[in-house]
PDB file of C-alpha atoms in Angstrom:
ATOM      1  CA  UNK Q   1    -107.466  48.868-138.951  1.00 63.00           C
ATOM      2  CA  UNK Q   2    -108.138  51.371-142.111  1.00 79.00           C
ATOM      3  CA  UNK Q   3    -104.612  52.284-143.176  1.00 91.00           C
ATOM      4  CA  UNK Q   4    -103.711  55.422-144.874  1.00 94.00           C
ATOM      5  CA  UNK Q   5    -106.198  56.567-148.157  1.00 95.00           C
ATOM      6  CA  UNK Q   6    -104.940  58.796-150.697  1.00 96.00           C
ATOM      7  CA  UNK Q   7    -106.963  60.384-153.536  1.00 96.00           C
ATOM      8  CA  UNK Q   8    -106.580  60.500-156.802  1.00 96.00           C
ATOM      9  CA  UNK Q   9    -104.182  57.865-157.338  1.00 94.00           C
ATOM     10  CA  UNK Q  10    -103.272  59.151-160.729  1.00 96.00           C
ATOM     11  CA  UNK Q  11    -103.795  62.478-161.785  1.00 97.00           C
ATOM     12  CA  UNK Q  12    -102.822  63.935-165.530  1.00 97.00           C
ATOM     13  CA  UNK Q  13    -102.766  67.970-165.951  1.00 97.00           C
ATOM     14  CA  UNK Q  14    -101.172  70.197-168.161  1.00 97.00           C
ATOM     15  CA  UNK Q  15     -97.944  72.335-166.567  1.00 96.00           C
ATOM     16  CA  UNK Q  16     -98.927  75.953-165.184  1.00 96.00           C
ATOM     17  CA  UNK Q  17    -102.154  74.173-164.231  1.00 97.00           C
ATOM     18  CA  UNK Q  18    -103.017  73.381-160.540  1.00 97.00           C
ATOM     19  CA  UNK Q  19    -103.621  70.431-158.768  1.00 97.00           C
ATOM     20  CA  UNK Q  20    -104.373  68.917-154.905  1.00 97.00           C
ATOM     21  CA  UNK Q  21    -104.203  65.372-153.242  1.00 97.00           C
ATOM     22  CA  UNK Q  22    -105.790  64.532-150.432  1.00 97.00           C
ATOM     23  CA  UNK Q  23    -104.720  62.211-147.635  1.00 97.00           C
ATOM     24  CA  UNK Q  24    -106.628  60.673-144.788  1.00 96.00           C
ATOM     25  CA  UNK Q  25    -103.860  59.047-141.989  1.00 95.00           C
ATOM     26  CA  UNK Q  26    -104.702  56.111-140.180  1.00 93.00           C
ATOM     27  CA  UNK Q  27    -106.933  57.222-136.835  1.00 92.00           C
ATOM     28  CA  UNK Q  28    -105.146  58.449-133.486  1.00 90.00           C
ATOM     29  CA  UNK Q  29    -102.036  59.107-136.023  1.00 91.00           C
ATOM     30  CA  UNK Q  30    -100.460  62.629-134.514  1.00 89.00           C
ATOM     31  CA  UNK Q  31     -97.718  62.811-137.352  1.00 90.00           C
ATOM     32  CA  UNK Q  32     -98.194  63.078-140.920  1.00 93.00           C
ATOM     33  CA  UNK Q  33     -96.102  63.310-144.029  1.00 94.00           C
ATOM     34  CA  UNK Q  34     -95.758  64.507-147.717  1.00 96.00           C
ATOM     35  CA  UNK Q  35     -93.079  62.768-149.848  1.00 96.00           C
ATOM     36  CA  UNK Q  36     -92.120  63.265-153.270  1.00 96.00           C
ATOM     37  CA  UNK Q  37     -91.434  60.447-155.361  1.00 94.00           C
ATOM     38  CA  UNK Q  38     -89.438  60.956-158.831  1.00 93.00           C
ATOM     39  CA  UNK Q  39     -88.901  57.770-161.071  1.00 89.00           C
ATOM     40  CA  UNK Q  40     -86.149  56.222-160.393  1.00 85.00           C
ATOM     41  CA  UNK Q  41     -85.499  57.941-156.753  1.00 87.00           C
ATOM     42  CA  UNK Q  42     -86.243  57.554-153.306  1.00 89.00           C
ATOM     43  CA  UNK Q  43     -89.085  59.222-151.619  1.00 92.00           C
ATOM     44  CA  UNK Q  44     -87.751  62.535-150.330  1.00 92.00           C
ATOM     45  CA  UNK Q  45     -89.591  64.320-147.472  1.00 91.00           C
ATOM     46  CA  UNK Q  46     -91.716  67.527-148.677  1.00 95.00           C
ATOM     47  CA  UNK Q  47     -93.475  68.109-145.283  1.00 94.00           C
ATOM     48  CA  UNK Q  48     -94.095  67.162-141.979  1.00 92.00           C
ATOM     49  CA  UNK Q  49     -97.400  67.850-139.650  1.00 92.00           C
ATOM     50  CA  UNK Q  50     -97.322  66.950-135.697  1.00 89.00           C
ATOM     51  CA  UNK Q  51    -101.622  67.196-135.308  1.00 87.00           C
ATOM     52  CA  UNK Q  52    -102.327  70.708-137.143  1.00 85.00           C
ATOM     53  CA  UNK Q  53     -98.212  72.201-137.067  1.00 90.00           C
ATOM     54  CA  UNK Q  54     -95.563  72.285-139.390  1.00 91.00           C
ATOM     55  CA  UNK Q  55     -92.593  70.616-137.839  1.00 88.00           C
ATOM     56  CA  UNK Q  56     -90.469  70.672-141.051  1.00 88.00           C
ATOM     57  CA  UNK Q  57     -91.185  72.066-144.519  1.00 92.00           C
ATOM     58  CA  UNK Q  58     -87.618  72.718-145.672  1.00 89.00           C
ATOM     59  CA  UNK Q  59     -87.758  70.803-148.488  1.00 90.00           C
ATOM     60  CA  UNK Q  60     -90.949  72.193-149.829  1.00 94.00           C
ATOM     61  CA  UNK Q  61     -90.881  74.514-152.488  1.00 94.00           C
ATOM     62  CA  UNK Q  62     -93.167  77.096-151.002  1.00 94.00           C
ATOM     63  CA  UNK Q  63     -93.159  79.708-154.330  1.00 95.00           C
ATOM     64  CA  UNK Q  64     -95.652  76.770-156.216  1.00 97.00           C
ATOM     65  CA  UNK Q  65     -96.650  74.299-153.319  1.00 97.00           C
ATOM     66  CA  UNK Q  66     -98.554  74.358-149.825  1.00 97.00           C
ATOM     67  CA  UNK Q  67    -100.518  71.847-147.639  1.00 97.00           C
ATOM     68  CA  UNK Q  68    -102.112  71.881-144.853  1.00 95.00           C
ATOM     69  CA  UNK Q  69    -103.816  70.044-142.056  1.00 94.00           C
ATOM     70  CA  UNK Q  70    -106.979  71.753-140.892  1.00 82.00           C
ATOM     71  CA  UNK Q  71    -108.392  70.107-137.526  1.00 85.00           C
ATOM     72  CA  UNK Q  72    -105.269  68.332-137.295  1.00 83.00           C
ATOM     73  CA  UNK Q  73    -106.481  64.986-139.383  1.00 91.00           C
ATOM     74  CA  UNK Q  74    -106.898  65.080-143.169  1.00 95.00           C
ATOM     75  CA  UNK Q  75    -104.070  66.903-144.921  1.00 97.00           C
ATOM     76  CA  UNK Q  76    -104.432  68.636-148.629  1.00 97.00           C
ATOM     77  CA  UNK Q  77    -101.277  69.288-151.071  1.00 98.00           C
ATOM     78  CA  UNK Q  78    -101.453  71.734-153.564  1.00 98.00           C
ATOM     79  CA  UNK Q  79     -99.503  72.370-156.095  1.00 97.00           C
ATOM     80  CA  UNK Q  80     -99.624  75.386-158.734  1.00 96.00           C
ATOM     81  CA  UNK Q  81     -98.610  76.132-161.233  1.00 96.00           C
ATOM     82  CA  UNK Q  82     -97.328  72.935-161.585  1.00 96.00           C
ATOM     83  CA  UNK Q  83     -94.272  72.305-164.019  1.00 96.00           C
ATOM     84  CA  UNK Q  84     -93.080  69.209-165.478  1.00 97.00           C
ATOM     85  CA  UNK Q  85     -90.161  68.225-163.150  1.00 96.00           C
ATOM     86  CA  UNK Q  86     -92.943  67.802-160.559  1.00 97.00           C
ATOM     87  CA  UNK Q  87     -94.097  64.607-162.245  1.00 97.00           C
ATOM     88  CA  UNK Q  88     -93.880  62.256-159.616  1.00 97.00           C
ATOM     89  CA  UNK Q  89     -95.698  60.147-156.894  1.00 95.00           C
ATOM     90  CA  UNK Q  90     -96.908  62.031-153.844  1.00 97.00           C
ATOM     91  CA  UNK Q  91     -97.095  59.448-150.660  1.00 96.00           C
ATOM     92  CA  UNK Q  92     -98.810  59.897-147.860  1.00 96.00           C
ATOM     93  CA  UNK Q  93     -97.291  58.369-144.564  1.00 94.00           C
ATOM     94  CA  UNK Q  94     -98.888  58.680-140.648  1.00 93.00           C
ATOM     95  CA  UNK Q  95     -97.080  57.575-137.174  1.00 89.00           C
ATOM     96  CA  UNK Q  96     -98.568  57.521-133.980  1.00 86.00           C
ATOM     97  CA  UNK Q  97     -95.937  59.710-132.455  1.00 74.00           C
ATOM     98  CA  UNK Q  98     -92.567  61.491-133.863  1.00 63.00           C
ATOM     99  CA  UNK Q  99     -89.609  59.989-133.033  1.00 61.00           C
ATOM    100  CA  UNK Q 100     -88.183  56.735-134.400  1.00 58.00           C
ATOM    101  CA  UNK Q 101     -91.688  55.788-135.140  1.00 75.00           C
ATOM    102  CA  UNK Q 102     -92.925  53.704-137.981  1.00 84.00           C
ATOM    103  CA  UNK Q 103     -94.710  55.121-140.903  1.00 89.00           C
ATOM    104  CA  UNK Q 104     -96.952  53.551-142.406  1.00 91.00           C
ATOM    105  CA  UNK Q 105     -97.869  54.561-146.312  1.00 93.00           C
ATOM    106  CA  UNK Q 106    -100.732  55.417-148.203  1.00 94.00           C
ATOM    107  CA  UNK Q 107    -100.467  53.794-151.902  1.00 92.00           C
ATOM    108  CA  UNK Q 108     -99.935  57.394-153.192  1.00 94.00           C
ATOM    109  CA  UNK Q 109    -100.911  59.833-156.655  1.00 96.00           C
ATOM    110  CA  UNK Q 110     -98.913  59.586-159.155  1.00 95.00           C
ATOM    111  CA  UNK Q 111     -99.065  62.682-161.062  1.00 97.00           C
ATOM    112  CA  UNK Q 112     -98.223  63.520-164.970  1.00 97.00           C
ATOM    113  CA  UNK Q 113     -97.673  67.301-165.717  1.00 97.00           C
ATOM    114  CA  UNK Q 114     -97.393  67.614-169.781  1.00 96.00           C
TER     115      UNK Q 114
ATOM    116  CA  UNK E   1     -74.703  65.686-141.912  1.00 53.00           C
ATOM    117  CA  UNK E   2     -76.184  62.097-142.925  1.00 53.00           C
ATOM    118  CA  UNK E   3     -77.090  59.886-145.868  1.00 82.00           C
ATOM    119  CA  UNK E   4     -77.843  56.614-146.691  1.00 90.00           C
ATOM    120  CA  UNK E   5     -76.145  54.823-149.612  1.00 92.00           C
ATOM    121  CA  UNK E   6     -77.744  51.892-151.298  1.00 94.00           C
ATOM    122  CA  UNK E   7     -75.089  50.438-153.168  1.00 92.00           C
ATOM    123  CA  UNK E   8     -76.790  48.513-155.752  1.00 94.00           C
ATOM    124  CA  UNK E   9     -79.738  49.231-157.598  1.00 94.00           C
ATOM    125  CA  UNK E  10     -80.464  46.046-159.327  1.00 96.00           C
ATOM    126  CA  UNK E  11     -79.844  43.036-157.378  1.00 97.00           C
ATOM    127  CA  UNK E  12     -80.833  39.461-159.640  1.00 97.00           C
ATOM    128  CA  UNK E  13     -80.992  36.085-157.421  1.00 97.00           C
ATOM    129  CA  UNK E  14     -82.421  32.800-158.471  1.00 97.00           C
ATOM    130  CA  UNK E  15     -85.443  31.751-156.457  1.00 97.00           C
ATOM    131  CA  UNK E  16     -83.852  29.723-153.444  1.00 97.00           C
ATOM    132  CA  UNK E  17     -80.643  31.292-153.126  1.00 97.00           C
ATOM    133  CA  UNK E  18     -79.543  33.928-150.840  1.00 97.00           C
ATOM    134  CA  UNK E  19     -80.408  37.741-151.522  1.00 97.00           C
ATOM    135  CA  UNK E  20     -78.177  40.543-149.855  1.00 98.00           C
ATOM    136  CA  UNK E  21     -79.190  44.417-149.961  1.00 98.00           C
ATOM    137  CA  UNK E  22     -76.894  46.455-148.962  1.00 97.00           C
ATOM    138  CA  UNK E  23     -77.180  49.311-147.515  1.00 96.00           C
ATOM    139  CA  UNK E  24     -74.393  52.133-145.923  1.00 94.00           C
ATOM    140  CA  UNK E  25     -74.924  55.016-143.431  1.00 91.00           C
ATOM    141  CA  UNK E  26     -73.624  58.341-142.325  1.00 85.00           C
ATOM    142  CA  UNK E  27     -74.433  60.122-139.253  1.00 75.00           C
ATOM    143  CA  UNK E  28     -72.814  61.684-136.069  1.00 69.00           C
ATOM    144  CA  UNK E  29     -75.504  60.424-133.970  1.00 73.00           C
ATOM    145  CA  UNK E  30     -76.759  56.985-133.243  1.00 74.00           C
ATOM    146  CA  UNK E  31     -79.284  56.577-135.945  1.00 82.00           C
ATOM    147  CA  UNK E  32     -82.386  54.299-136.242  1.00 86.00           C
ATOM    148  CA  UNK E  33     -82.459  52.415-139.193  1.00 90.00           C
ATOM    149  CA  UNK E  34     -85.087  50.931-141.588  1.00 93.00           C
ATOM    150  CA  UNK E  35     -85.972  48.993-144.601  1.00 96.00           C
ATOM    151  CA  UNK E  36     -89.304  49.137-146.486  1.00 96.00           C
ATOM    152  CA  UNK E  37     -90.182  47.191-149.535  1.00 96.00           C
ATOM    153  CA  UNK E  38     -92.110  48.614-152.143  1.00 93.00           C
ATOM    154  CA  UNK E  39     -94.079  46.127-154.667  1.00 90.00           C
ATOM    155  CA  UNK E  40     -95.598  47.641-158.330  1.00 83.00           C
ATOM    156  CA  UNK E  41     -98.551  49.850-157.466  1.00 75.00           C
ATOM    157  CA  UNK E  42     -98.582  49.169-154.017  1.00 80.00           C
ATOM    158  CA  UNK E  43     -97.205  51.446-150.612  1.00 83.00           C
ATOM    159  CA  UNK E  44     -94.382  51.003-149.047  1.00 91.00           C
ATOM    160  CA  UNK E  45     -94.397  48.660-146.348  1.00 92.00           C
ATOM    161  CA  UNK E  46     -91.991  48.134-143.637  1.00 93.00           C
ATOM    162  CA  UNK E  47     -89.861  45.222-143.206  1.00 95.00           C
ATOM    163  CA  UNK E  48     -87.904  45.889-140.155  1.00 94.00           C
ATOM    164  CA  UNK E  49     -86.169  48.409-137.665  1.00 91.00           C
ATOM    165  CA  UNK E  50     -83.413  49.217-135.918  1.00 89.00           C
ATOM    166  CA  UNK E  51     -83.579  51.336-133.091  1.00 80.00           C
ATOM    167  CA  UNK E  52     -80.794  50.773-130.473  1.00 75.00           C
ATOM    168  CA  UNK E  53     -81.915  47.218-128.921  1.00 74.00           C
ATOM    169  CA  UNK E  54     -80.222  44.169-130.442  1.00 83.00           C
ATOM    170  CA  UNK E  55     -78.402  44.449-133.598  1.00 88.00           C
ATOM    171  CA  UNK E  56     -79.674  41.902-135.425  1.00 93.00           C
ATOM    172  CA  UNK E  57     -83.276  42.756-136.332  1.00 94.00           C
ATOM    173  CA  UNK E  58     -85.845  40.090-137.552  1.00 94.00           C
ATOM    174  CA  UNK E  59     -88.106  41.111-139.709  1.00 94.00           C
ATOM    175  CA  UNK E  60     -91.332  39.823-141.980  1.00 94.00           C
ATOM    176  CA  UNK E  61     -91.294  37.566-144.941  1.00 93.00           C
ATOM    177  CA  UNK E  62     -88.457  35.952-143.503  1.00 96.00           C
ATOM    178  CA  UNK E  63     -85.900  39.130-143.698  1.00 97.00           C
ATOM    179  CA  UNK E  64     -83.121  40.399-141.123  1.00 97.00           C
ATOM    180  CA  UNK E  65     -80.546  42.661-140.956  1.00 97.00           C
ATOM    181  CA  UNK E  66     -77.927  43.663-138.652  1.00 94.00           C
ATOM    182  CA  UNK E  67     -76.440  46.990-137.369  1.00 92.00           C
ATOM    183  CA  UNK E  68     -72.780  46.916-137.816  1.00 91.00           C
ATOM    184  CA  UNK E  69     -71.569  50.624-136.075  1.00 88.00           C
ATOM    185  CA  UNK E  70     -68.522  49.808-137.066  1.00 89.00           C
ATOM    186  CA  UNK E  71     -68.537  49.282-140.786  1.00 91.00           C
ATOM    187  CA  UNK E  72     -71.652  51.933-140.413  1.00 90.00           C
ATOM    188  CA  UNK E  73     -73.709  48.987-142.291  1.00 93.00           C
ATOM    189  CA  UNK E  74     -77.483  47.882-142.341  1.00 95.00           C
ATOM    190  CA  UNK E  75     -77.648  45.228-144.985  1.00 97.00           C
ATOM    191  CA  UNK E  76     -80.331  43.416-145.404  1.00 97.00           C
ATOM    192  CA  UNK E  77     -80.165  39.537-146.029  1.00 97.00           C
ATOM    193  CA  UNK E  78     -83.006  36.539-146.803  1.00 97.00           C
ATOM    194  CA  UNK E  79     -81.694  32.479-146.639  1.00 97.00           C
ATOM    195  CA  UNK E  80     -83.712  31.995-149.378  1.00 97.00           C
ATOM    196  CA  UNK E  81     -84.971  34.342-152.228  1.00 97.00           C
ATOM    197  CA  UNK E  82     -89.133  33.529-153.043  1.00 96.00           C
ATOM    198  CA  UNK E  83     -90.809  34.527-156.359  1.00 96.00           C
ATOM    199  CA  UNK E  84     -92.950  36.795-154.313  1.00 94.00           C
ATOM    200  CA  UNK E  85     -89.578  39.074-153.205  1.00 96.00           C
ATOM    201  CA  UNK E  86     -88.982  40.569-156.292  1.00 96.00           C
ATOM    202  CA  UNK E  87     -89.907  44.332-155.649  1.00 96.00           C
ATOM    203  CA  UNK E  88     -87.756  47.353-154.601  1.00 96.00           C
ATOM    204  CA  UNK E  89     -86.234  48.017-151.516  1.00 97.00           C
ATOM    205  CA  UNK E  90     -85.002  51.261-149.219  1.00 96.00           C
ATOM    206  CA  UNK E  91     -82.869  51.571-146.891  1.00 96.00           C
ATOM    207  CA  UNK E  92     -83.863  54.392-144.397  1.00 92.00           C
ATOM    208  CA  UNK E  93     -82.413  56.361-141.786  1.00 88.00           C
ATOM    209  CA  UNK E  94     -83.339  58.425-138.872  1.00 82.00           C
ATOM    210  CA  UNK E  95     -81.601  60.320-136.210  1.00 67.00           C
ATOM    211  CA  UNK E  96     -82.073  60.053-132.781  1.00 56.00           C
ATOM    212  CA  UNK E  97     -83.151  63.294-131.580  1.00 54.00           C
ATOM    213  CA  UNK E  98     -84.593  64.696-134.674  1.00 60.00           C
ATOM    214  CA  UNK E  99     -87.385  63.206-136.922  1.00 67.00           C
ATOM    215  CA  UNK E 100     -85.980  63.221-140.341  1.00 73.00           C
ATOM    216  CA  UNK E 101     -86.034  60.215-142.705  1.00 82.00           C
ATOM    217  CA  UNK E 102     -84.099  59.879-145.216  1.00 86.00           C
ATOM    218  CA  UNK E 103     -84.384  57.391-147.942  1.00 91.00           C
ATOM    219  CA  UNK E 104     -82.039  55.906-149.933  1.00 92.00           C
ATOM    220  CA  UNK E 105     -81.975  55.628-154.062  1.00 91.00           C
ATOM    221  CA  UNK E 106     -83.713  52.241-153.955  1.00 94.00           C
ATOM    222  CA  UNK E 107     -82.494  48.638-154.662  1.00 97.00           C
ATOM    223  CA  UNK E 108     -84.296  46.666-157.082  1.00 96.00           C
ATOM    224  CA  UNK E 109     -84.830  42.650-156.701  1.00 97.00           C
ATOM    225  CA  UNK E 110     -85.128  40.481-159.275  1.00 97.00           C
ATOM    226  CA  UNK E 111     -85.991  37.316-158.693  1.00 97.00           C
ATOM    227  CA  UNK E 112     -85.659  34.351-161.408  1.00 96.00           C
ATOM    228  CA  UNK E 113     -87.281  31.379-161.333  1.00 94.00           C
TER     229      UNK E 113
END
């Protein structure tokens, strides 16, 4: 079984300029989600898809990022303009259903914003 | 409200000996708990969960840990620490009735040969 692809996997751009990952969840998955990784932190939750919804996007800062999930599969995040404290690693995850359900990870894009 | 509170974030065994993660909840609702290991450049996999059946939970690699609703604890514990362990670990919690995780800082593993 294909687990969860990411792309890029490491990204460099200057801050104010835009960016997007791309994620592709492992097949049949309903649930998808966008976390934000900072060095030296745990993953914290950006965004959450059930098929082509938004089920929770509270912690996304909606004035510089968005995603989506056309057709209720592949999901984009964009971010712009991008500043430096968004440095990070954006992960991927996908679970079959919602609750109390295992995610499984995509190996995620580490982005540099200079 | 809830958290999850790793309490160390280095953690430095000798290969052999015992390892011990801790890890310490808050919730007002019976949560589901999880640990994932993360190794350099790679995703996060899961090691176990805890989701209301039997309170200690075997996991891979050799790794359990048991829900203690009393000392609201999920530590995580190995007999016997292997070169291959060293890589960071989270602790991660999930309500019930609602489908938000939330990680915790991160424990890193050291193991010495």
């Amino acid at each position: 079984e294909a687990g969860v692809a990411q792309s890029p996997r490491y990204k460099i751009i200057e801050k104010r300029q835009s960016v997007a990952f791309w994620c592709n969840p492992i097949s049949g998955h309903a649930t998808l989600y966008w976390y934000q990784q900072i060095l030296g932190q745990g993953p914290k939750l950006l965004i959450q898809f059930q098929n082509n919804g938004v089920v929770d996007d509270s912690q996304l800062p909606k004035d510089r990022f968005s995603a989506e999930r056309l057709k209720g599969v592949d999901s984009t995040l964009k971010i712009q303009p991008a500043k430096l404290e968004d440095s990070a690693v954006y992960l991927c995850a996908s679970s079959l259903r919602q609750k109390q359900e295992t995610q499984y990870f995509g190996p995620g894009t580490r982005l540099l914003v200079l | 409200a809830q958290s999850v509170t790793q309490l160390d974030s280095h953690v430095s065994v000798s290969e052999g000996t015992p390892v011990l993660l801790r890890c310490n909840y808050s919730s007002s609702y019976s949560p589901s708990l999880f640990w994932y290991v993360q190794h350099p450049n790679k995703g996060l996999q899961l090691l176990l969960k805890y989701t209301s059946a039997a309170t200690l939970v075997k996991g891979i690699n050799g790794f359990e840990a048991e829900f203690k609703k009393s000392e609201t604890s999920f530590h995580l514990t190995k007999p016997s620490a292997h070169m291959s362990d060293a890589a960071e670990y989270f602790c991660v919690v999930n309500l019930y009735n609602f489908n938000k995780f939330y990680f915790g800082s991160g424990t890193k593993l050291n193991v010495k040969p």
